[in-house]
């Protein structure tokens, strides 16, 4: 966890206070966000906008100027997936970011995946 | 995955981005993180999920609930195949108590690589069971550790009782070797998809 809020309990593993940054909320908005749902900012993060946002929200806005998965956002801001989903939900509600849900890839996409891996 | 804009009318940049997700499963220490690192364009990233239900801390100050819980960490890598296509590779957590994560992990996954170590083949049984029961396509990557006895691919397939599942020998430390495993998985996924299409067309 960030913010130095990690304690260690030998029996139970690390204890964390993940919901501090969501002001105690453990549920977000309606958006169905999955690990590889892509999130994209709808605005540039100006200093005026930044001043209106919590630091974590601003960090996500800045990171999502290009499409980023929920998992990448979680890694970037050092917060668990379920916490980050709540924060992204806030930004969706304020129309500062949008997201794209996943649907099953077709054969053309699968073939492109093979070609892409070959070229690595 | 093909991404569909959440709001069709909104001014969305980068209109069509497609991404796919593959899983890398197997017992603890079998080389999952190594494989992800070998093919990822970035050093493997680490995300985490909350492990337990929230507990109410009655002693917390100011009437604010202090939520305490433990977390489980997941490694993942990213391969940008083109500006429109991204492949994410997720290592699954090894220990049994993290099984709850597997449902979320496998949702929308194209398929999985189950890594096996021939010195302790049984450690990959739970992963094989999981993907079989959910009908998620998978291949077996036999990670060839130094000093381990060289097994025949057919022997491994038989020991795991996975008829029709590709078994590929690999070294998780080598990019070329890992690429072959991922290609084998994607080809297997295509084969199964084509077979499904044919059988639904003929019925
Ligand atoms: N000899 C050999 N060692 C490997 C191979 N793959 C992984 N290792 C080593 O095995 C150890 C465990 O690998 P790791 O990727 O952390 O396993 P994980 O628990 O499945 O993520 C590391 O020290 C790796 O360097 C391999 O193909 N051959
Ligand atoms: Mg690992």
Short mmCIF file of C-alpha atoms and ligand atoms in Angstrom, two decimals:
data_model
loop_
_atom_site.label_atom_id
_atom_site.label_comp_id
_atom_site.label_asym_id
_atom_site.label_seq_id
_atom_site.Cartn_x
_atom_site.Cartn_y
_atom_site.Cartn_z
CA UNK A 1 0.00 0.00 0.00
CA UNK A 2 1.03 3.58 -0.46
CA UNK A 3 0.73 6.14 2.29
CA UNK A 4 2.73 4.03 4.73
CA UNK A 5 -0.43 2.34 5.92
CA UNK A 6 0.80 -1.21 5.89
CA UNK A 7 1.09 -3.23 9.03
CA UNK A 8 2.21 -6.77 9.26
CA UNK A 9 0.47 -9.47 11.15
CA UNK A 10 2.32 -12.74 11.03
CA UNK A 11 -0.77 -14.91 10.98
CA UNK A 12 -2.94 -12.97 8.59
CA UNK A 13 -0.46 -11.34 6.26
CA UNK A 14 -0.24 -7.64 5.59
CA UNK A 15 -3.09 -5.54 6.94
CA UNK A 16 -4.09 -2.53 4.98
CA UNK A 17 -6.56 0.34 5.11
CA UNK A 18 -7.45 0.48 1.46
CA UNK A 19 -10.66 2.43 1.72
CA UNK A 20 -9.18 5.55 3.28
CA UNK A 21 -8.81 7.16 -0.15
CA UNK A 22 -12.43 6.45 -1.04
CA UNK A 23 -13.58 8.10 2.18
CA UNK A 24 -14.81 4.79 3.43
CA UNK A 25 -16.90 3.84 0.42
CA UNK A 26 -16.60 0.18 -0.46
CA UNK A 27 -18.83 0.38 -3.53
CA UNK A 28 -18.57 2.54 -6.60
CA UNK A 29 -20.96 3.69 -9.30
CA UNK A 30 -22.78 1.59 -11.86
CA UNK A 31 -19.88 1.05 -14.23
CA UNK A 32 -18.95 -2.59 -14.74
CA UNK A 33 -15.18 -2.36 -14.66
CA UNK A 34 -13.01 -5.41 -15.16
CA UNK A 35 -9.27 -5.86 -14.96
CA UNK A 36 -8.66 -5.17 -18.64
CA UNK A 37 -11.42 -2.64 -19.15
CA UNK A 38 -9.68 0.32 -20.75
CA UNK A 39 -10.06 3.77 -19.23
CA UNK A 40 -9.41 6.95 -21.20
CA UNK A 41 -9.39 10.55 -20.00
CA UNK A 42 -11.85 12.86 -21.74
CA UNK A 43 -9.97 16.00 -20.72
CA UNK A 44 -6.41 17.12 -20.29
CA UNK A 45 -5.35 17.40 -16.70
CA UNK A 46 -4.92 21.15 -16.38
CA UNK A 47 -3.68 22.64 -13.13
CA UNK A 48 -7.14 24.16 -12.64
CA UNK A 49 -8.75 20.72 -12.90
CA UNK A 50 -6.05 19.14 -10.79
CA UNK A 51 -6.78 21.62 -8.00
CA UNK A 52 -10.40 20.38 -7.88
CA UNK A 53 -9.50 16.72 -7.61
CA UNK A 54 -8.20 14.44 -4.89
CA UNK A 55 -4.58 13.48 -5.58
CA UNK A 56 -5.54 9.90 -6.52
CA UNK A 57 -8.19 11.10 -8.98
CA UNK A 58 -5.69 13.50 -10.53
CA UNK A 59 -3.11 10.75 -10.77
CA UNK A 60 -5.56 8.53 -12.64
CA UNK A 61 -6.56 11.38 -14.98
CA UNK A 62 -2.94 12.03 -15.79
CA UNK A 63 -2.15 8.34 -16.33
CA UNK A 64 -5.19 7.76 -18.56
CA UNK A 65 -4.43 10.38 -21.18
CA UNK A 66 -3.82 7.27 -23.28
CA UNK A 67 -5.98 4.16 -22.80
CA UNK A 68 -4.92 2.19 -19.72
CA UNK A 69 -6.40 -0.96 -18.24
CA UNK A 70 -7.88 -0.97 -14.76
CA UNK A 71 -5.05 -3.33 -13.73
CA UNK A 72 -2.40 -0.91 -14.97
CA UNK A 73 -4.06 1.94 -13.12
CA UNK A 74 -4.08 -0.13 -9.95
CA UNK A 75 -0.36 -0.83 -10.36
CA UNK A 76 0.38 2.81 -11.11
CA UNK A 77 -1.41 4.29 -8.11
CA UNK A 78 -0.52 1.39 -5.78
CA UNK A 79 -4.10 0.70 -4.76
CA UNK A 80 -6.06 -2.56 -4.85
CA UNK A 81 -8.32 -3.23 -7.83
CA UNK A 82 -11.57 -2.76 -5.94
CA UNK A 83 -10.43 0.59 -4.56
CA UNK A 84 -9.25 1.84 -7.91
CA UNK A 85 -12.57 0.82 -9.48
CA UNK A 86 -14.38 3.11 -7.05
CA UNK A 87 -12.10 6.01 -7.90
CA UNK A 88 -12.52 5.39 -11.64
CA UNK A 89 -16.29 5.24 -11.05
CA UNK A 90 -16.12 8.74 -9.54
CA UNK A 91 -14.32 10.03 -12.63
CA UNK A 92 -16.86 8.35 -14.94
CA UNK A 93 -19.70 9.99 -13.04
CA UNK A 94 -18.04 13.38 -13.44
CA UNK A 95 -17.51 12.63 -17.15
CA UNK A 96 -13.78 13.09 -16.82
CA UNK A 97 -12.99 9.64 -18.16
CA UNK A 98 -14.78 7.07 -20.24
CA UNK A 99 -14.25 3.34 -20.44
CA UNK A 100 -14.56 0.52 -22.90
CA UNK A 101 -15.90 -2.84 -21.92
CA UNK A 102 -14.49 -5.95 -23.43
CA UNK A 103 -16.23 -8.30 -25.85
CA UNK A 104 -14.95 -11.63 -27.17
CA UNK A 105 -12.21 -11.36 -29.82
CA UNK A 106 -12.96 -12.77 -33.28
CA UNK A 107 -10.71 -14.92 -35.48
CA UNK A 108 -9.18 -11.88 -37.15
CA UNK A 109 -8.07 -10.51 -33.79
CA UNK A 110 -6.69 -13.91 -32.77
CA UNK A 111 -4.67 -14.12 -35.97
CA UNK A 112 -3.31 -10.61 -35.34
CA UNK A 113 -2.28 -11.76 -31.84
CA UNK A 114 -0.27 -14.63 -33.32
CA UNK A 115 1.40 -12.36 -35.86
CA UNK A 116 2.20 -9.84 -33.14
CA UNK A 117 3.76 -12.44 -30.86
CA UNK A 118 5.88 -13.77 -33.74
CA UNK A 119 7.29 -10.29 -34.27
CA UNK A 120 8.35 -9.80 -30.65
CA UNK B 1 -11.22 -7.96 -26.29
CA UNK B 2 -12.76 -5.41 -28.60
CA UNK B 3 -13.66 -2.33 -26.69
CA UNK B 4 -16.99 -0.70 -27.14
CA UNK B 5 -17.31 2.88 -26.04
CA UNK B 6 -19.35 3.24 -22.89
CA UNK B 7 -21.07 6.28 -24.33
CA UNK B 8 -21.47 6.08 -28.08
CA UNK B 9 -22.16 9.80 -28.43
CA UNK B 10 -19.21 11.07 -26.42
CA UNK B 11 -16.01 12.35 -28.00
CA UNK B 12 -13.83 9.32 -27.42
CA UNK B 13 -10.23 9.36 -28.54
CA UNK B 14 -8.60 6.21 -30.00
CA UNK B 15 -11.92 4.81 -31.13
CA UNK B 16 -11.05 1.17 -31.65
CA UNK B 17 -8.64 -0.35 -29.21
CA UNK B 18 -8.61 -4.08 -28.91
CA UNK B 19 -6.97 -6.01 -26.11
CA UNK B 20 -6.82 -9.62 -25.12
CA UNK B 21 -5.94 -11.29 -21.88
CA UNK B 22 -4.11 -14.54 -21.33
CA UNK B 23 -3.47 -16.23 -18.01
CA UNK B 24 -0.35 -17.99 -16.82
CA UNK B 25 -1.18 -20.54 -14.15
CA UNK B 26 0.61 -23.30 -12.29
CA UNK B 27 2.07 -24.10 -8.89
CA UNK B 28 4.22 -21.83 -6.77
CA UNK B 29 7.73 -21.35 -8.17
CA UNK B 30 6.98 -22.97 -11.51
CA UNK B 31 8.06 -19.91 -13.50
CA UNK B 32 4.87 -17.89 -14.04
CA UNK B 33 6.38 -14.50 -13.23
CA UNK B 34 9.49 -15.43 -15.19
CA UNK B 35 7.42 -16.20 -18.28
CA UNK B 36 5.44 -12.97 -18.01
CA UNK B 37 8.69 -11.01 -17.65
CA UNK B 38 10.28 -12.76 -20.62
CA UNK B 39 7.68 -11.56 -23.11
CA UNK B 40 6.38 -8.36 -21.52
CA UNK B 41 7.47 -5.01 -22.95
CA UNK B 42 7.57 -3.59 -19.45
CA UNK B 43 8.92 -5.20 -16.28
CA UNK B 44 5.98 -7.16 -14.83
CA UNK B 45 3.59 -4.86 -13.02
CA UNK B 46 1.98 -5.73 -9.76
CA UNK B 47 -1.63 -5.16 -8.90
CA UNK B 48 -3.43 -6.35 -5.84
CA UNK B 49 -6.89 -7.28 -4.77
CA UNK B 50 -8.46 -7.33 -1.34
CA UNK B 51 -8.47 -10.77 0.13
CA UNK B 52 -10.95 -10.72 2.96
CA UNK B 53 -14.24 -9.14 3.77
CA UNK B 54 -14.03 -5.81 5.42
CA UNK B 55 -13.71 -5.86 9.13
CA UNK B 56 -15.15 -3.18 11.31
CA UNK B 57 -12.64 -1.71 13.67
CA UNK B 58 -14.65 -0.83 16.75
CA UNK B 59 -11.72 0.98 18.28
CA UNK B 60 -11.26 3.40 15.45
CA UNK B 61 -11.09 7.06 16.26
CA UNK B 62 -13.59 9.72 15.30
CA UNK B 63 -16.29 7.21 14.46
CA UNK B 64 -14.65 6.47 11.14
CA UNK B 65 -14.64 2.83 10.21
CA UNK B 66 -11.11 1.65 9.76
CA UNK B 67 -11.28 -1.04 7.14
CA UNK B 68 -8.53 -3.57 7.46
CA UNK B 69 -7.97 -6.48 5.20
CA UNK B 70 -5.25 -8.47 3.53
CA UNK B 71 -4.43 -8.42 -0.15
CA UNK B 72 -3.32 -10.84 -2.81
CA UNK B 73 -0.80 -9.65 -5.40
CA UNK B 74 -0.93 -10.42 -9.10
CA UNK B 75 1.85 -9.97 -11.63
CA UNK B 76 1.04 -8.98 -15.16
CA UNK B 77 2.76 -7.86 -18.30
CA UNK B 78 1.75 -5.97 -21.41
CA UNK B 79 2.54 -6.53 -25.06
CA UNK B 80 1.47 -3.75 -27.40
CA UNK B 81 0.96 -5.61 -30.63
CA UNK B 82 -0.20 -2.52 -32.51
CA UNK B 83 -1.73 0.82 -31.54
CA UNK B 84 -5.08 -0.96 -31.80
CA UNK B 85 -4.20 -4.24 -30.11
CA UNK B 86 -2.82 -4.91 -26.65
CA UNK B 87 -2.16 -8.26 -25.05
CA UNK B 88 -2.15 -8.57 -21.26
CA UNK B 89 -0.62 -11.57 -19.55
CA UNK B 90 -1.67 -12.27 -15.97
CA UNK B 91 0.11 -14.64 -13.64
CA UNK B 92 -2.40 -16.35 -11.38
CA UNK B 93 -1.69 -16.49 -7.67
CA UNK B 94 -0.36 -19.93 -6.76
CA UNK B 95 -1.80 -20.66 -3.37
CA UNK B 96 -5.16 -22.30 -2.85
CA UNK B 97 -6.49 -19.59 -0.60
CA UNK B 98 -6.38 -17.19 -3.55
CA UNK B 99 -8.74 -19.23 -5.70
CA UNK B 100 -11.44 -16.62 -5.34
CA UNK B 101 -9.36 -14.42 -7.64
CA UNK B 102 -9.49 -16.92 -10.44
CA UNK B 103 -13.06 -16.18 -11.44
CA UNK B 104 -12.35 -12.52 -11.98
CA UNK B 105 -9.05 -13.34 -13.64
CA UNK B 106 -10.56 -15.80 -16.07
CA UNK B 107 -13.52 -13.60 -17.03
CA UNK B 108 -12.91 -12.59 -20.62
CA UNK B 109 -9.59 -14.43 -20.84
CA UNK B 110 -8.77 -15.77 -24.27
CA UNK B 111 -7.04 -18.77 -22.76
CA UNK B 112 -4.40 -19.93 -20.32
CA UNK B 113 -0.93 -21.39 -20.18
CA UNK B 114 -0.62 -23.94 -17.40
CA UNK B 115 3.04 -24.22 -16.49
CA UNK B 116 4.15 -27.61 -15.24
CA UNK B 117 7.35 -28.67 -13.54
CA UNK B 118 7.98 -32.35 -14.21
CA UNK B 119 9.55 -32.78 -10.76
CA UNK B 120 6.17 -32.03 -9.21
CA UNK B 121 3.55 -32.38 -11.87
CA UNK B 122 0.73 -32.55 -9.34
CA UNK B 123 1.09 -28.85 -8.50
CA UNK B 124 -0.59 -27.97 -11.77
CA UNK B 125 -3.59 -30.28 -11.32
CA UNK B 126 -5.80 -27.61 -9.70
CA UNK B 127 -5.20 -25.22 -12.61
CA UNK B 128 -5.93 -27.93 -15.18
CA UNK B 129 -9.16 -28.79 -13.35
CA UNK B 130 -10.20 -25.16 -13.15
CA UNK B 131 -9.81 -24.41 -16.85
CA UNK B 132 -11.32 -27.73 -17.93
CA UNK B 133 -14.42 -27.24 -15.82
CA UNK B 134 -14.98 -23.73 -17.14
CA UNK B 135 -14.22 -24.59 -20.74
CA UNK B 136 -11.37 -22.10 -20.93
CA UNK B 137 -8.87 -23.14 -23.61
CA UNK B 138 -5.42 -23.93 -22.24
CA UNK B 139 -2.09 -25.43 -23.19
CA UNK B 140 0.50 -27.07 -20.95
CA UNK B 141 3.95 -25.49 -20.91
CA UNK B 142 6.46 -27.92 -19.46
CA UNK B 143 9.06 -25.68 -17.89
CA UNK B 144 12.35 -27.53 -18.22
CA UNK B 145 14.30 -26.84 -15.05
CA UNK B 146 17.97 -27.80 -14.98
CA UNK B 147 18.54 -31.24 -13.57
CA UNK B 148 14.94 -32.33 -14.04
CA UNK B 149 14.41 -35.52 -15.88
CA UNK B 150 13.48 -34.97 -19.51
CA UNK B 151 9.99 -36.22 -20.08
CA UNK B 152 8.37 -37.17 -23.29
CA UNK B 153 5.54 -34.80 -24.22
CA UNK B 154 3.18 -37.77 -24.47
CA UNK B 155 4.16 -38.96 -21.01
CA UNK B 156 3.25 -35.54 -19.58
CA UNK B 157 -0.04 -35.46 -21.49
CA UNK B 158 -0.90 -38.90 -20.20
CA UNK B 159 0.08 -38.12 -16.61
CA UNK B 160 -2.11 -35.02 -16.69
CA UNK B 161 -4.91 -36.81 -18.50
CA UNK B 162 -5.39 -33.95 -20.96
CA UNK B 163 -6.34 -35.47 -24.28
CA UNK B 164 -6.35 -32.95 -27.12
CA UNK B 165 -4.50 -30.29 -25.14
CA UNK B 166 -1.24 -29.07 -26.70
CA UNK B 167 1.82 -29.76 -24.54
CA UNK B 168 4.89 -27.64 -25.26
CA UNK B 169 8.34 -27.89 -23.70
CA UNK B 170 9.69 -24.49 -22.72
CA UNK B 171 12.19 -22.47 -20.76
CA UNK B 172 10.36 -19.60 -19.09
CA UNK B 173 13.56 -17.54 -19.03
CA UNK B 174 13.82 -17.40 -22.81
CA UNK B 175 11.65 -15.05 -24.82
CA UNK B 176 11.69 -17.18 -27.97
CA UNK B 177 10.59 -20.21 -26.00
CA UNK B 178 7.77 -18.30 -24.29
CA UNK B 179 6.62 -16.92 -27.64
CA UNK B 180 6.20 -20.47 -28.91
CA UNK B 181 4.01 -21.30 -25.91
CA UNK B 182 1.80 -18.24 -26.44
CA UNK B 183 1.52 -18.98 -30.17
CA UNK B 184 0.56 -22.58 -29.39
CA UNK B 185 -2.16 -21.29 -27.06
CA UNK B 186 -3.56 -18.81 -29.59
CA UNK B 187 -3.55 -21.45 -32.35
CA UNK B 188 -5.37 -23.80 -30.01
CA UNK B 189 -7.96 -21.10 -29.27
CA UNK B 190 -8.47 -20.55 -33.02
CA UNK B 191 -8.81 -24.28 -33.64
CA UNK B 192 -11.46 -24.63 -30.95
CA UNK B 193 -13.34 -21.54 -32.20
CA UNK B 194 -13.35 -22.83 -35.78
CA UNK B 195 -14.52 -26.23 -34.62
CA UNK B 196 -17.34 -24.59 -32.64
CA UNK B 197 -18.41 -22.57 -35.66
CA UNK B 198 -18.43 -25.65 -37.86
CA UNK B 199 -20.43 -27.73 -35.43
CA UNK B 200 -23.02 -24.99 -34.94
CA UNK B 201 -23.26 -24.49 -38.72
CA UNK B 202 -23.90 -28.18 -39.29
CA UNK B 203 -26.45 -28.62 -36.54
N1 LIG C 1 16.19 -23.53 -14.69
C1 LIG C 1 15.09 -22.84 -14.83
N2 LIG C 1 14.72 -22.01 -13.84
C2 LIG C 1 13.57 -21.31 -13.97
C3 LIG C 1 12.76 -21.42 -15.13
N3 LIG C 1 11.69 -20.63 -14.97
C4 LIG C 1 11.81 -20.04 -13.77
N4 LIG C 1 12.95 -20.42 -13.16
C5 LIG C 1 13.39 -19.99 -11.84
O1 LIG C 1 12.48 -20.50 -10.88
C6 LIG C 1 12.26 -19.56 -9.84
C7 LIG C 1 10.79 -19.30 -9.63
O2 LIG C 1 10.25 -18.66 -10.77
P1 LIG C 1 9.00 -17.65 -10.69
O3 LIG C 1 8.80 -17.14 -12.08
O4 LIG C 1 9.18 -16.64 -9.62
O5 LIG C 1 7.82 -18.65 -10.28
P2 LIG C 1 6.28 -18.33 -9.98
O6 LIG C 1 6.08 -18.54 -8.51
O7 LIG C 1 5.55 -19.35 -10.77
O8 LIG C 1 5.98 -16.94 -10.43
C8 LIG C 1 13.04 -18.32 -10.21
O9 LIG C 1 14.23 -18.32 -9.49
C9 LIG C 1 13.32 -18.50 -11.69
O10 LIG C 1 14.53 -17.89 -12.06
C10 LIG C 1 13.22 -22.30 -16.18
O11 LIG C 1 12.57 -22.47 -17.23
N5 LIG C 1 14.37 -22.99 -15.97
MG1 LIG C 2 5.23 -15.34 -9.27
#
